[in-house]
Amino acid sequence: MKKMKLYIDNNEVEVMEGTTILEAAQGLNITIPTLCHHEDLCIAGNCRVCVVEVEGSEMLSAACATPVSTGMRIKTNSLKVRDSRRTIIDMLLSEHAGECVTCQRSGNCELQTLAVLYGSPDNHLMDISIKTEPDRSSSSIIKDDSKCIKCQRCVRTCQEIQKIGALTMSGKGEHAKVSTFFELPLNTVVCTNCGQCVIRCPTGALVERTYIDEVWDVIGNSDVHTVVQTAPAVRVGLGEALGHDAGGRFTGQMVSALRKLGFDAVFDTNFTADLTIIEEGSELLNRLTNVIKGSGEALLPMFTSCSPGWIKFIEHQFPHLLGHLSTCKSPQQMFGALAKTRWSEKAQIEPEKISSISIMPCTAKKFEAARPEMNDSGYRDVDYVLTTRELAKMIKQAGIDFDKLDESECDSLLGKHSGAAVIFGATGGVMEAAIRTVYELVTGRPVPFENLNITAVRGMEGIREATLRIEGTVEKYNFLEGVELKVAVAHGLKNANAIMELVSQGSAPWHFVEVMACPGGCLSGGGQPIPTSPEIREARARAIYEEDESLPIRKSHENPEITRIYEEFLTDGPCGHKSHHLLHTHYTPRR
Amino acid sequence: MTRERISKMQEKVNLIFSECDSMELLEQALKVEPQQILKMLLTSSLRGRGGAGFLTSLKWKFASEADGNRKFVVANADEGEPGTFKDREILDKVPCKVLAGMAICAHTIGAREGYIYLRGEYNYMKKSLQQKLDEFNDKIKNMLDFTISIKSGSGAYVCGEETALIESMEGKRGEPRNKPPYPVTEGYLGFPTVVNNVETLVYVAMIMKHGAAHFASLGTEKSKGAKVFSVSGDTPIPGIYELEMGMNLAEFVELFGDGDTKAVQVGGASGFCVPRRKFAETIIGFEGIPTGGSMMLFNSSRSMYNVLHNYLEFFCEESCGQCTPCRVGCQQLRNGIEAVKQRKLPPSHLDVLSKMTRTMKIASKCGLGQSVPNSFNSIVTSFKEEIIY
């Protein structure tokens, strides 16, 4: 690799060979507007918003797609560049059904921002947008082709990050569009509802299906008792949607805001994350017992089951491996089932009068809540799922000055949680939480890592592996003495796919595998604030681990409300009859 | 009279369709060192005959210098420009010359694999072409480590653009790539690839046979050699003609017109429309208007609005749709002239469109979007009243 010297707007800069004009300009703090470009995705060079002038060439060059060469002289703000940039933005606006006043993305729309900054005050191009009925078939995502500007970020996301290919381009010329297989409705194709396309769409062409009005309705109905839960990743994302930089933690303010919004009981999904660890940990030990002691058959590795995008992925792509999935419901669904049983009993409120609402960093959770299997309380376990973005919008709608809120704590019974639960929000977190508990259960000692931080399973590498030798076991688990517990963590479905290929071939060495559908885990789920980038994900992950370290309880089994629920409610213990009925489920192969 | 003149002009050139033993030609050509071949091509000044006119010697030189475990030669037979039909004739009449040209290229750049990218609409000739190919592959076995196969297109115009063609060959959507890198360094499957028009390859073979000097003696200073023209439209003698480069349009119309020619579209839908008053000053060639061979004549019975609308309709359909200037620009142009014609927008809207084409020309991703403005601007400039009224 050699260094190359070039000039951008008369500023000299030296960069490595292979650097693009855009990157070189960024190094000089020169902003070149982009649209189809996204840090997480391959270069497309198709929107042409980033065109710049290269001396000696009649043609403009797309800054995002053009590698630099020695001696290049580039103008990013010449008459020619400004004229084309404006024309291109005007062109995009002419094919975009701009319904800014009703659009969910208004105020956070990249096209809108560009239009305001660079577009014509008076666009003379004809309106060639075609208003089509949005695809509202999915319970998670709405696809509105009339707002699509064909940047193909969603197609690249679905293909490159998730390796799903639910979205692809069809047609050419004026008929080019982002399509599903044979134009089938989203709810009938292999879409996992992960929403990674939603958080990378620059416009309102892909948005979550929103339930804000429904939730306001139940909050406003005095006959309904509203119970709300918030997932771990929401607290480290919410701030961004309310004007803060990425990486802030807002647990206490979030709880106060939920009370102010009018929810009757404010709980925490973290509680059922701790419960998941107990149930899933027990299930893992049961499977290990069966396999190692040879007393029965059990499928290993066992996969985590918290991520509903991952669940639907495996139902579609690897249905023959469904038996490897933990039967545990996700924390959201465990919570839903308990809200209408345990809380109903304690609070003496009829379950039919309870509306169970969850705030999730996820679009797939909306689909999960609507699954027919998720009615074990006798009612729909979770009635409405809102994303972090929707919660932020409700806070704004209610006129709450978020920054001035005092911190407060969740209600008790289903509200207390450990640091182990918080880290569910980051890739590797479920694994780390599980190891903290399982290791201690088996050996009677805490995990042998400084400050309980199992750094081997942390980080942003796509697939991470770790081995933990089990020594000094308590009597019940003597059969595990000397066993090397092998685990793997994957995030993003492309990585999940790689794992599954190995499992499918029978060459996977692991006992336990955590998979999260979204890159970075829930902290960058499809329901989190837009945008996402490697830096934003890093910042949210840091916040998650800080939150863990800040809590007095760091292990799920030390959560007193967990102890209590097994004493008072799930009296036949982890993986017992009652927990099986309420907290475990089954999965269905899908075409 | 006219026919005799044309015959004489063709006889003077007579390269493409001349009878020749391709195998013998190839045997001789393969004895020539690659460096020498590059030199000959440079002397001949042969430029790509698909329309863009890139120097063949340079293209081959880049590919020969590029590193790659594999290299490819691709004959671009995706002849899709409205009004061209010469490659079909070449493949039909002298396929072995095309194959010889490919083999010479392989020898020069060090390729062992070649493909003919055959336009979807030409699939009817695939069987006979394959037969010729099998014989050829068999015959050159002992001369050169090189095998040619056919890949079929699916009817997209944009796949004539070399990087879209390569994408299509790889089984992907036919969408042009970002350049650089160019195919000569990263082409098919990421390996150095020369994509040449069918006609270009035949000229290479003919230059090897008759010498670079002979080729360079034809045509003009800037447009050396000859060219195969597809003549269509309002002409009594439509067809394929191989003629010297550099003729002016007045001479051309005199030969091929019906006596009432009001305009000639040079270079197909992506080319330029020349009105009668400019015939004398317009040279067919790189110093004037270059063409991939399409020459469409229109007489005074034709509505130039309809002609333009037809082209724009074509482009709206055949743009790949990935880049904004081309996808949106084509629709703006078509819808725009419709609106002006129907008095829904004032004639001044044509100025808005013309201004917009500046961006299409310099900011589109590939040659398709970059050349759509050619027909629009040339027709609107010369026949404004036909567009408006």
Short mmCIF file of C-alpha atoms in Angstrom, two decimals, chain A residues 209-220 355 357 384 386:
data_model
loop_
_atom_site.label_atom_id
_atom_site.label_comp_id
_atom_site.label_asym_id
_atom_site.label_seq_id
_atom_site.Cartn_x
_atom_site.Cartn_y
_atom_site.Cartn_z
CA ARG A 209 -45.68 -0.62 12.36
CA THR A 210 -46.62 1.77 15.09
CA TYR A 211 -48.99 1.15 18.01
CA ILE A 212 -48.69 4.50 19.76
CA ASP A 213 -52.38 5.37 19.37
CA GLU A 214 -53.49 1.99 20.68
CA VAL A 215 -51.27 2.44 23.72
CA TRP A 216 -52.56 5.96 24.38
CA ASP A 217 -56.06 4.49 24.20
CA VAL A 218 -55.43 1.91 26.91
CA ILE A 219 -53.55 4.41 29.06
CA GLY A 220 -56.52 6.72 28.80
CA SER A 355 -53.00 -4.43 29.11
CA ILE A 357 -47.14 -3.22 26.92
CA TYR A 384 -48.62 -3.97 22.39
CA LEU A 386 -43.48 -0.19 21.04
#
